[in-house]
Amino acid sequence: MEVIHSIADLRSRISEYRRKNDGSVGFVPTMGYLHEGHASLLRKARSQSGLVVLSIFVNPLQFGPGEDFERYPRNTERDLEVAEAAGADLVFMPTVSEMYPTPTRTTVAVSGLTSRLCGASRPGHFDGVATVVSKLFHIVQPDQAFFGLKDAQQVAVIQQMVQDLNLPVEIVPCPTLREKDGLAMSSRNVYLSDEERKQALVLSQALDKAKEFVQSRPNFHAAELENLVTSHIASAPLAVIDYVEVLAFPSLEPFENSTHTDSIILALAVKFGKTRLIDNVILQLRK
Amino acid sequence: MEVIHSIADLRSRISEYRRKNDGSVGFVPTMGYLHEGHASLLRKARSQSGLVVLSIFVNPLQFGPGEDFERYPRNTERDLEVAEAAGADLVFMPTVSEMYPTPTRTTVAVSGLTSRLCGASRPGHFDGVATVVSKLFHIVQPDQAFFGLKDAQQVAVIQQMVQDLNLPVEIVPCPTLREKDGLAMSSRNVYLSDEERKQALVLSQALDKAKEFVQSRPNFHAAELENLVTSHIASAPLAVIDYVEVLAFPSLEPFENSTHTDSIILALAVKFGKTRLIDNVILQLRK
């Protein structure tokens, strides 16, 4: 495994690989502080690609004022161990000034999909995501890129961008990984106090309840599902709900009823203290 | 020379070329109705590239309401003759629905550079240009792309986009070609009546006067230059000035004086009847 800091070096290593090999290039873009969820993306990339490229870059563009850019957790040494164990070949770790040598004037914006959920709570967030992902795609030029479905809206936004801009890359969405007790894995879980960590279990519990509810009822209203989830989360005294929302998936359009869509997402964002957690479940509807 | 209508076919022809050859891919994106200016871009591409790709696509996204999208001149038969004579290998002529199969939700926007000149007169125009050029770059994946400097602001916007988004392509700006009497070549010249065509000569004459003025004076104010040009253009009774502006080049920042910049652009847009013409001259400043 090789650690690379400059764009020019990364490009020359990848084009060298392309010249000498027929295998595909698989890419896993991350913000580091790798957990088992990231490792599962790397293993998936390893199983499908000749060359596995991991990027670790905490992108300032996707953090709003007052968000956690400065204190976002970092642990390079452990990241490199996880990356190597999961099969990465190249780890790209650029500085902010390598990625943004001059203030960027160019923005890639995806409308519609970004007006709800985290797009509403975090204005500009998905512009920052789409812009940096398009930069990384231009640098790495991967055949496949692997993204975790915990960030389901991010996956939908990136798939829309790839389709609209004819980016020559296949997006591979991968399932959310969870701790044994159900909490979705996230680099931000490290922020939680013991008590917050305990109470945060209501999130996955609420999603399980929603799954059962939908399985037992062929017809239901989005509001019923949202109420069920909201009231379970509200049973945790430290939980402050940002949103609980049911939308059609992957369009992220409002969900009316099961005759108009085959698949829905129940997505939520909840704060415990200063820590904002997101989670979701994608449900196939019975017809 | 091969004419190709689908993205998939173009991609497979280009990747076939890449597999079998070491030469570079040169790309000339146009809206068709080719004139000698376009032919000069193709000849430049021919001289530098192993494979020369021309695209002809009148992009609805870069036309505003009331602009000339519907009546933009088209002549495929003559375009193909010009393309073949100038050395194109592949001509990509997609339909609007091939380029935009669903309404596009993704926009590439370049700020700053697009607030002045044509960006001010044609809101949204450069978003449409940046978006379609990024799509075409992703489809063709050229090594070099050739653009005419008559659209100097377009060149500056695309260079900024390429730099900000790390697009793996070199932009090659090429000089404006002119008719014998000085009128800058443009597909839109065909709109001009005989009388408008005659009076339109004031544009290149005014730019020549500006060039002489700058050569004779080491220090001058932007307003002097703008006034000189404006009053010459105003001598043509049919001319309606949209803008005459002096800016630093290629930043397109306001020009203060020659101690802050080495190079300026004097750019203009003038209407004759319904036809809006643009022209410019880029001037190196004496120190």
Coordinates of C-alpha atoms in Angstrom, one line a residue:
Chain A
M1 CA 0.0 0.0 0.0
E2 CA 1.3 3.4 -0.9
V3 CA 0.3 6.8 0.7
I4 CA 0.2 9.7 -1.8
H5 CA -0.3 13.4 -1.0
S6 CA -0.1 15.1 -4.4
I7 CA -2.6 15.0 -7.3
A8 CA 0.2 14.7 -9.8
D9 CA 1.7 11.7 -8.1
L10 CA -1.6 10.0 -7.8
R11 CA -2.4 10.6 -11.4
S12 CA 0.9 9.2 -12.5
R13 CA 0.6 6.1 -10.3
I14 CA -2.9 5.4 -11.7
S15 CA -2.0 6.0 -15.3
E16 CA 1.0 3.7 -14.8
Y17 CA -1.4 1.0 -13.5
R18 CA -3.7 1.6 -16.5
R19 CA -0.8 1.3 -19.0
K20 CA 0.4 -2.0 -17.5
N21 CA -2.9 -3.7 -16.5
D22 CA -6.4 -4.4 -17.8
G23 CA -8.0 -4.4 -14.4
S24 CA -10.5 -1.8 -13.3
V25 CA -9.9 1.0 -10.8
G26 CA -12.2 1.1 -7.8
F27 CA -12.4 4.2 -5.6
V28 CA -13.6 4.7 -2.0
P29 CA -13.8 8.4 -1.1
T30 CA -13.9 9.1 2.6
M31 CA -13.3 11.8 5.3
G32 CA -11.1 9.3 7.2
Y33 CA -11.5 8.2 10.9
L34 CA -12.3 4.8 9.2
H35 CA -14.6 2.3 10.8
E36 CA -15.9 -1.1 9.8
G37 CA -18.4 0.6 7.4
H38 CA -15.5 2.1 5.4
A39 CA -13.6 -1.2 5.6
S40 CA -16.6 -3.0 4.1
L41 CA -16.5 -0.5 1.1
L42 CA -12.8 -1.2 0.7
R43 CA -13.4 -5.0 0.8
K44 CA -16.2 -4.6 -1.8
A45 CA -13.8 -2.5 -4.0
R46 CA -11.1 -5.1 -3.5
S47 CA -13.4 -7.9 -4.6
Q48 CA -14.3 -6.1 -7.9
S49 CA -11.2 -4.0 -8.9
G50 CA -7.7 -4.5 -10.0
L51 CA -6.5 -1.3 -8.2
V52 CA -8.2 0.0 -5.0
V53 CA -7.9 3.7 -4.3
L54 CA -8.9 5.2 -1.0
S55 CA -9.1 9.0 -0.5
I56 CA -9.0 10.6 3.0
F57 CA -9.9 14.2 2.8
V58 CA -12.0 16.3 5.3
N59 CA -13.6 18.6 2.8
P60 CA -14.1 22.1 4.2
L61 CA -16.6 23.0 1.4
Q62 CA -19.3 20.6 2.8
F63 CA -19.2 22.0 6.3
G64 CA -21.4 25.0 7.2
P65 CA -20.5 27.7 9.7
G66 CA -20.7 26.4 13.2
E67 CA -20.5 22.7 12.0
D68 CA -17.7 20.4 13.1
F69 CA -15.0 20.9 10.4
E70 CA -12.3 21.9 12.9
R71 CA -13.1 19.1 15.4
Y72 CA -13.9 16.4 12.9
P73 CA -12.1 13.3 14.3
R74 CA -8.8 12.4 12.6
N75 CA -6.5 9.4 13.2
T76 CA -4.2 8.8 10.3
E77 CA -2.2 6.0 11.8
R78 CA -5.2 3.9 12.5
D79 CA -6.8 4.8 9.2
L80 CA -3.8 3.4 7.4
E81 CA -4.0 0.2 9.4
V82 CA -7.7 -0.3 8.5
A83 CA -7.0 0.6 4.9
E84 CA -4.2 -1.9 4.5
A85 CA -6.1 -4.7 6.2
A86 CA -9.1 -4.1 4.0
G87 CA -7.0 -4.2 0.8
A88 CA -6.4 -0.6 -0.3
D89 CA -3.5 -0.2 -2.9
L90 CA -3.3 3.6 -2.9
V91 CA -4.3 6.0 -0.2
F92 CA -4.7 9.6 -1.4
M93 CA -4.4 12.1 1.5
P94 CA -4.2 15.6 0.0
T95 CA -4.0 18.8 2.1
V96 CA -6.7 21.4 1.8
S97 CA -4.3 23.6 -0.3
E98 CA -3.6 20.7 -2.6
M99 CA -7.3 20.3 -3.3
Y100 CA -8.1 24.1 -3.3
P101 CA -4.8 25.9 -4.3
T102 CA -6.9 29.0 -5.0
P103 CA -10.4 29.8 -3.8
T104 CA -12.7 27.7 -5.9
R105 CA -15.1 29.6 -8.2
T106 CA -16.8 26.5 -9.6
T107 CA -19.7 24.8 -7.9
V108 CA -21.5 21.6 -8.9
A109 CA -25.0 21.9 -7.6
V110 CA -27.8 19.2 -7.8
S111 CA -31.2 20.7 -7.4
G112 CA -34.4 19.0 -6.2
L113 CA -32.8 16.1 -4.4
T114 CA -31.0 18.5 -2.1
S115 CA -33.9 20.5 -0.9
R116 CA -35.1 18.0 1.7
L117 CA -33.6 16.0 4.6
C118 CA -29.9 17.0 5.3
G119 CA -30.1 19.5 2.3
A120 CA -32.7 21.5 4.2
S121 CA -30.8 21.3 7.6
R122 CA -27.4 21.9 6.1
P123 CA -27.6 24.6 3.4
G124 CA -24.7 24.3 0.8
H125 CA -23.7 20.9 2.2
F126 CA -24.5 18.9 -0.9
D127 CA -23.0 21.5 -3.2
G128 CA -19.8 20.9 -1.3
V129 CA -20.2 17.2 -1.6
A130 CA -21.0 17.2 -5.3
T131 CA -18.1 19.6 -6.0
V132 CA -15.5 17.6 -4.2
V133 CA -16.7 14.3 -5.5
S134 CA -16.5 15.6 -9.0
K135 CA -13.0 16.8 -8.4
L136 CA -12.0 13.4 -6.9
F137 CA -13.6 11.6 -9.9
H138 CA -11.6 13.8 -12.3
I139 CA -8.4 13.1 -10.4
V140 CA -8.8 9.3 -9.9
Q141 CA -10.9 8.5 -13.0
P142 CA -12.2 5.3 -11.4
D143 CA -14.4 2.7 -13.1
Q144 CA -16.4 2.1 -10.0
A145 CA -16.9 4.2 -6.8
F146 CA -18.3 2.8 -3.6
F147 CA -20.5 4.7 -1.2
G148 CA -22.3 3.7 2.0
L149 CA -26.1 3.9 2.1
K150 CA -26.0 5.4 5.6
D151 CA -25.6 8.6 3.6
A152 CA -28.5 7.7 1.3
Q153 CA -29.2 11.2 0.2
Q154 CA -25.5 11.6 -0.7
V155 CA -25.7 8.5 -2.8
A156 CA -28.8 9.8 -4.5
V157 CA -27.2 13.2 -5.2
I158 CA -24.0 11.6 -6.6
Q159 CA -26.0 9.2 -8.8
Q160 CA -28.0 12.1 -10.2
M161 CA -24.8 14.1 -10.8
V162 CA -23.1 11.2 -12.5
Q163 CA -26.2 10.7 -14.8
D164 CA -26.7 14.4 -15.5
L165 CA -23.0 15.1 -16.2
N166 CA -22.3 11.8 -18.0
L167 CA -19.4 11.0 -15.6
P168 CA -17.8 7.8 -16.8
V169 CA -18.1 6.0 -13.5
E170 CA -20.4 3.4 -12.0
I171 CA -21.7 4.2 -8.5
V172 CA -21.9 1.2 -6.2
P173 CA -24.2 1.8 -3.2
C174 CA -23.3 -0.5 -0.2
P175 CA -25.3 -1.4 2.9
T176 CA -25.0 0.5 6.2
L177 CA -23.0 -1.3 8.8
R178 CA -24.1 -1.3 12.4
E179 CA -22.7 -1.9 15.8
K180 CA -23.9 -5.1 17.6
D181 CA -26.6 -3.2 19.4
G182 CA -27.9 -1.6 16.1
L183 CA -26.3 1.9 16.1
A184 CA -25.3 2.8 12.6
M185 CA -21.5 3.1 12.3
S186 CA -20.3 6.6 12.0
S187 CA -17.1 8.5 12.5
R188 CA -19.1 10.9 14.6
N189 CA -20.2 8.2 17.1
V190 CA -16.9 9.0 19.0
Y191 CA -18.3 12.3 20.0
L192 CA -21.1 10.7 22.1
S193 CA -20.9 10.5 25.9
D194 CA -21.8 7.2 27.5
E195 CA -25.3 8.3 28.3
E196 CA -25.8 9.7 24.8
R197 CA -24.4 6.5 23.2
K198 CA -26.9 4.5 25.2
Q199 CA -29.9 6.6 24.3
A200 CA -28.9 6.8 20.6
L201 CA -30.1 3.2 20.3
V202 CA -33.6 4.6 19.9
L203 CA -32.7 5.5 16.3
S204 CA -32.2 1.9 15.0
Q205 CA -35.0 0.7 17.2
A206 CA -37.3 3.2 15.7
L207 CA -36.3 2.1 12.2
D208 CA -37.0 -1.5 13.1
K209 CA -40.4 -0.6 14.3
A210 CA -41.0 1.2 11.1
K211 CA -40.0 -1.8 9.1
E212 CA -42.4 -4.1 11.0
F213 CA -45.2 -1.5 10.6
V214 CA -44.8 -1.3 6.8
Q215 CA -44.6 -5.1 6.5
S216 CA -47.9 -5.5 8.4
R217 CA -49.8 -2.9 6.5
P218 CA -50.1 -2.8 2.7
N219 CA -51.6 0.7 2.9
F220 CA -50.3 3.4 5.2
H221 CA -49.8 7.1 5.3
A222 CA -46.4 8.7 5.5
A223 CA -47.5 10.6 8.6
E224 CA -48.4 7.4 10.5
L225 CA -44.9 6.1 9.9
E226 CA -43.3 9.4 10.8
N227 CA -45.4 9.7 14.0
L228 CA -44.4 6.1 15.1
V229 CA -40.7 6.8 14.6
T230 CA -40.9 10.3 16.2
S231 CA -42.6 9.1 19.3
H232 CA -40.2 6.3 19.8
I233 CA -37.2 8.6 19.5
A234 CA -38.9 11.1 21.8
S235 CA -38.7 8.5 24.5
A236 CA -35.0 9.2 24.8
P237 CA -34.8 12.4 26.9
L238 CA -31.5 13.6 25.3
A239 CA -32.7 13.2 21.7
V240 CA -33.5 16.4 19.8
I241 CA -35.0 15.6 16.4
D242 CA -33.8 17.5 13.3
Y243 CA -36.1 15.6 10.9
V244 CA -37.9 12.3 10.5
E245 CA -39.1 12.0 6.9
V246 CA -40.6 9.4 4.5
L247 CA -39.8 10.0 0.9
A248 CA -39.9 8.0 -2.4
F249 CA -36.6 6.4 -3.1
P250 CA -34.3 7.1 -5.0
S251 CA -36.1 10.2 -6.3
L252 CA -36.5 11.7 -2.8
E253 CA -39.8 13.1 -4.0
P254 CA -42.7 13.4 -1.5
F255 CA -44.2 9.9 -0.8
E256 CA -47.9 9.9 -1.5
N257 CA -48.9 6.3 -1.4
S258 CA -47.7 2.9 -2.5
T259 CA -49.3 3.0 -5.9
H260 CA -46.9 5.7 -7.0
T261 CA -43.6 4.2 -5.9
D262 CA -42.0 0.8 -5.2
S263 CA -39.5 1.9 -2.7
I264 CA -39.4 4.5 0.1
I265 CA -36.8 5.8 2.4
L266 CA -37.4 6.6 6.1
A267 CA -34.6 9.0 7.0
L268 CA -33.8 10.7 10.2
A269 CA -31.4 13.2 11.7
V270 CA -31.3 13.5 15.5
K271 CA -29.0 15.5 17.8
F272 CA -27.6 14.1 21.1
G273 CA -25.9 17.0 22.7
K274 CA -23.7 18.5 20.1
T275 CA -23.6 15.4 18.0
R276 CA -25.9 15.1 15.0
L277 CA -26.5 11.5 13.9
I278 CA -28.2 10.3 10.7
D279 CA -29.8 6.9 9.9
N280 CA -32.3 5.5 7.5
V281 CA -34.0 2.4 6.2
I282 CA -35.0 1.8 2.6
L283 CA -38.2 -0.2 2.3
Q284 CA -39.6 -2.1 -0.6
L285 CA -43.4 -1.7 -0.7
R286 CA -45.7 -4.7 -1.0
K287 CA -48.1 -4.4 -3.9
Chain B
M1 CA -14.7 10.6 -41.2
E2 CA -17.5 9.1 -39.2
V3 CA -20.7 10.7 -38.0
I4 CA -22.0 9.5 -34.6
H5 CA -25.2 10.3 -32.9
S6 CA -25.2 8.3 -29.7
I7 CA -23.0 8.8 -26.6
A8 CA -22.5 5.0 -26.3
D9 CA -21.2 4.7 -29.9
L10 CA -18.9 7.7 -29.5
R11 CA -17.5 6.3 -26.3
S12 CA -16.9 2.9 -27.8
R13 CA -15.2 4.4 -30.9
I14 CA -12.9 6.6 -28.7
S15 CA -12.0 3.8 -26.4
E16 CA -11.3 1.6 -29.3
Y17 CA -8.9 4.3 -30.6
R18 CA -7.3 4.5 -27.2
R19 CA -6.8 0.8 -27.0
K20 CA -5.0 0.6 -30.4
N21 CA -3.1 3.9 -30.5
D22 CA -0.8 6.0 -28.4
G23 CA -1.9 9.3 -29.9
S24 CA -3.8 12.0 -28.1
V25 CA -7.5 12.8 -28.5
G26 CA -8.2 16.4 -29.6
F27 CA -11.7 17.9 -29.2
V28 CA -13.5 20.8 -30.8
P29 CA -16.9 21.5 -29.3
T30 CA -19.2 23.7 -31.5
M31 CA -22.8 24.6 -32.1
G32 CA -22.4 23.9 -35.9
Y33 CA -22.9 26.2 -38.8
L34 CA -19.2 26.0 -39.2
H35 CA -17.1 28.8 -40.6
E36 CA -13.4 29.3 -41.2
G37 CA -12.9 30.0 -37.5
H38 CA -14.1 26.6 -36.6
A39 CA -12.1 25.1 -39.4
S40 CA -9.0 26.7 -37.9
L41 CA -9.7 25.0 -34.6
L42 CA -10.0 21.7 -36.4
R43 CA -6.8 22.2 -38.3
K44 CA -5.0 23.1 -35.0
A45 CA -6.4 19.9 -33.4
R46 CA -5.4 17.9 -36.5
S47 CA -1.8 19.1 -36.2
Q48 CA -1.6 18.1 -32.5
S49 CA -3.8 15.1 -32.1
G50 CA -4.0 11.5 -33.2
L51 CA -7.8 11.5 -33.2
V52 CA -9.8 14.7 -33.9
V53 CA -13.4 14.8 -32.5
L54 CA -15.8 17.5 -33.4
S55 CA -19.1 17.9 -31.7
I56 CA -22.0 19.8 -33.2
F57 CA -24.8 20.5 -30.6
V58 CA -26.9 23.6 -30.2
N59 CA -27.3 23.5 -26.4
P60 CA -30.7 24.7 -25.3
L61 CA -29.3 25.2 -21.7
Q62 CA -27.2 28.2 -22.7
F63 CA -29.9 30.2 -24.4
G64 CA -32.2 32.4 -22.4
P65 CA -35.9 33.0 -23.0
G66 CA -36.3 35.2 -26.1
E67 CA -32.8 34.4 -27.4
D68 CA -32.2 32.7 -30.7
F69 CA -32.2 28.9 -29.8
E70 CA -35.0 28.1 -32.2
R71 CA -33.7 30.1 -35.1
Y72 CA -29.9 29.4 -34.5
P73 CA -28.6 28.6 -38.0
R74 CA -28.1 25.0 -39.0
N75 CA -26.6 23.4 -42.1
T76 CA -25.5 19.8 -41.4
E77 CA -24.5 19.0 -45.0
R78 CA -22.1 22.0 -45.3
D79 CA -20.8 21.4 -41.7
L80 CA -19.8 17.9 -42.6
E81 CA -17.9 19.1 -45.7
V82 CA -16.0 21.7 -43.7
A83 CA -15.3 19.1 -40.9
E84 CA -13.9 16.6 -43.4
A85 CA -11.8 19.2 -45.2
A86 CA -10.3 20.4 -42.0
G87 CA -9.4 16.9 -40.8
A88 CA -12.1 15.7 -38.3
D89 CA -12.1 12.0 -37.7
L90 CA -15.3 11.7 -35.6
V91 CA -18.3 14.1 -35.7
F92 CA -20.6 13.8 -32.7
M93 CA -24.1 15.1 -33.5
P94 CA -26.4 14.2 -30.6
T95 CA -30.1 15.1 -30.3
V96 CA -31.2 17.2 -27.4
S97 CA -32.8 14.1 -25.8
E98 CA -29.6 12.1 -26.2
M99 CA -27.8 14.9 -24.2
Y100 CA -30.7 15.5 -21.8
P101 CA -32.8 12.3 -21.6
T102 CA -34.4 13.6 -18.4
P103 CA -34.5 17.2 -17.2
T104 CA -31.1 17.9 -15.8
R105 CA -30.9 18.7 -12.1
T106 CA -27.1 19.3 -12.0
T107 CA -25.6 22.6 -12.8
V108 CA -21.9 23.5 -13.1
A109 CA -21.6 27.2 -12.2
V110 CA -18.5 29.4 -12.3
S111 CA -18.8 32.5 -10.2
G112 CA -17.0 35.8 -10.4
L113 CA -15.9 35.5 -14.0
T114 CA -19.5 35.2 -15.1
S115 CA -20.9 38.3 -13.5
R116 CA -19.6 40.8 -16.1
L117 CA -19.8 41.1 -19.9
C118 CA -22.0 38.5 -21.5
G119 CA -22.7 37.0 -18.1
A120 CA -24.5 40.2 -17.1
S121 CA -26.4 40.5 -20.4
R122 CA -27.3 36.8 -20.6
P123 CA -28.1 35.5 -17.1
G124 CA -27.6 31.7 -16.8
H125 CA -25.7 31.6 -20.2
F126 CA -22.4 30.5 -18.7
D127 CA -24.0 28.0 -16.3
G128 CA -25.4 26.4 -19.5
V129 CA -22.0 26.6 -21.2
A130 CA -20.1 25.1 -18.2
T131 CA -22.6 22.4 -17.7
V132 CA -22.6 21.2 -21.3
V133 CA -18.9 21.5 -21.7
S134 CA -18.4 19.4 -18.6
K135 CA -20.8 16.8 -20.0
L136 CA -19.0 16.8 -23.4
F137 CA -15.6 16.5 -21.6
H138 CA -16.9 13.5 -19.7
I139 CA -18.2 11.9 -22.8
V140 CA -15.2 12.5 -25.1
Q141 CA -12.4 12.5 -22.4
P142 CA -10.1 14.5 -24.6
D143 CA -6.4 15.3 -24.0
Q144 CA -6.8 18.7 -25.5
A145 CA -9.8 20.9 -26.3
F146 CA -9.7 23.8 -28.7
F147 CA -11.7 27.0 -28.2
G148 CA -11.8 30.3 -30.2
L149 CA -10.9 33.5 -28.4
K150 CA -13.7 35.4 -30.0
D151 CA -15.6 33.9 -27.1
A152 CA -12.9 35.1 -24.7
Q153 CA -15.1 35.1 -21.6
Q154 CA -16.2 31.5 -22.4
V155 CA -12.5 30.5 -22.6
A156 CA -11.8 32.1 -19.3
V157 CA -14.8 30.4 -17.7
I158 CA -13.9 27.0 -19.1
Q159 CA -10.2 27.4 -18.0
Q160 CA -11.4 28.3 -14.5
M161 CA -13.8 25.3 -14.4
V162 CA -11.0 22.9 -15.6
Q163 CA -8.7 24.2 -12.9
D164 CA -11.2 24.2 -10.1
L165 CA -12.7 20.7 -10.9
N166 CA -9.3 19.1 -11.8
L167 CA -10.7 18.1 -15.2
P168 CA -7.9 16.1 -17.0
V169 CA -7.9 18.2 -20.2
E170 CA -5.7 21.0 -21.6
I171 CA -7.6 24.0 -22.9
V172 CA -6.0 25.4 -26.1
P173 CA -7.2 29.0 -26.8
C174 CA -7.0 29.9 -30.5
P175 CA -7.0 33.3 -32.2
T176 CA -10.2 34.9 -33.6
L177 CA -10.5 34.6 -37.4
R178 CA -11.8 37.6 -39.3
E179 CA -13.4 38.3 -42.7
K180 CA -11.1 40.2 -45.1
D181 CA -12.7 43.5 -44.0
G182 CA -12.2 42.8 -40.4
L183 CA -15.5 41.4 -39.1
A184 CA -15.0 38.6 -36.6
M185 CA -16.3 35.3 -38.0
S186 CA -19.4 34.1 -36.4
S187 CA -22.3 31.8 -37.2
R188 CA -24.6 34.6 -36.4
N189 CA -23.2 36.9 -39.1
V190 CA -25.6 35.2 -41.5
Y191 CA -28.5 37.0 -39.7
L192 CA -27.2 40.5 -40.8
S193 CA -28.9 42.4 -43.6
D194 CA -26.6 44.0 -46.2
E195 CA -26.8 47.3 -44.4
E196 CA -26.2 45.9 -41.0
R197 CA -23.3 43.8 -42.3
K198 CA -21.7 47.0 -43.7
Q199 CA -22.2 49.0 -40.5
A200 CA -20.9 46.1 -38.3
L201 CA -17.4 46.9 -39.5
V202 CA -17.3 49.6 -36.8
L203 CA -16.6 46.8 -34.3
S204 CA -13.3 45.7 -35.6
Q205 CA -12.4 49.3 -36.5
A206 CA -13.0 50.4 -33.0
L207 CA -10.8 47.6 -31.6
D208 CA -8.0 48.6 -34.0
K209 CA -8.3 52.2 -32.7
A210 CA -8.1 50.9 -29.1
K211 CA -5.0 48.9 -30.0
E212 CA -3.3 52.0 -31.4
F213 CA -4.4 54.1 -28.4
V214 CA -2.9 51.7 -25.9
Q215 CA 0.3 51.4 -27.9
S216 CA 0.8 55.1 -28.0
R217 CA 0.1 55.7 -24.3
P218 CA 1.8 53.8 -21.4
N219 CA -0.7 55.2 -18.9
F220 CA -4.4 55.4 -19.6
H221 CA -7.7 55.0 -17.9
A222 CA -10.1 52.3 -18.7
A223 CA -12.8 54.9 -19.2
E224 CA -10.8 56.7 -21.9
L225 CA -10.5 53.5 -23.9
E226 CA -14.2 52.6 -23.4
N227 CA -15.2 56.1 -24.5
L228 CA -13.0 56.0 -27.6
V229 CA -14.6 52.6 -28.6
T230 CA -18.1 53.6 -27.7
S231 CA -18.0 56.8 -29.7
H232 CA -16.6 55.0 -32.8
I233 CA -19.4 52.4 -32.6
A234 CA -22.0 55.1 -32.1
S235 CA -21.1 56.5 -35.5
A236 CA -23.0 53.5 -37.0
P237 CA -26.7 54.5 -36.8
L238 CA -27.9 50.8 -36.5
A239 CA -25.5 49.9 -33.7
V240 CA -27.1 49.4 -30.2
I241 CA -24.4 48.9 -27.7
D242 CA -24.9 46.2 -25.0
Y243 CA -21.6 46.7 -23.4
V244 CA -18.1 48.0 -24.1
E245 CA -15.8 47.0 -21.2
V246 CA -12.1 46.9 -20.3
L247 CA -11.1 44.2 -17.8
A248 CA -7.9 42.5 -16.6
F249 CA -7.3 39.3 -18.5
P250 CA -7.7 36.4 -17.9
S251 CA -9.1 37.2 -14.4
L252 CA -11.9 39.4 -15.8
E253 CA -11.5 41.5 -12.7
P254 CA -12.0 45.3 -13.0
F255 CA -8.9 46.9 -14.6
E256 CA -7.5 49.6 -12.5
N257 CA -4.2 50.5 -14.1
S258 CA -1.2 48.9 -15.8
T259 CA 0.7 48.4 -12.6
H260 CA -1.7 45.7 -11.4
T261 CA -2.0 43.6 -14.6
D262 CA 0.0 42.7 -17.7
S263 CA -2.9 42.0 -20.0
I264 CA -6.3 43.4 -20.5
I265 CA -9.3 42.6 -22.6
L266 CA -11.4 45.1 -24.4
A267 CA -14.7 43.3 -25.0
L268 CA -17.9 44.4 -26.6
A269 CA -21.3 43.2 -27.5
V270 CA -23.4 45.3 -29.9
K271 CA -26.8 44.6 -31.5
F272 CA -27.6 45.3 -35.2
G273 CA -31.3 44.8 -35.5
K274 CA -32.0 41.4 -33.8
T275 CA -28.5 40.2 -34.2
R276 CA -26.1 40.5 -31.2
L277 CA -22.4 40.4 -32.2
I278 CA -19.5 40.1 -29.8
D279 CA -15.8 40.9 -30.4
N280 CA -12.7 41.6 -28.3
V281 CA -9.1 42.3 -28.4
I282 CA -6.6 41.1 -25.8
L283 CA -3.8 43.7 -25.2
Q284 CA -0.4 43.2 -23.6
L285 CA 0.4 46.4 -21.6
R286 CA 3.8 48.1 -21.9
K287 CA 5.6 48.5 -18.7

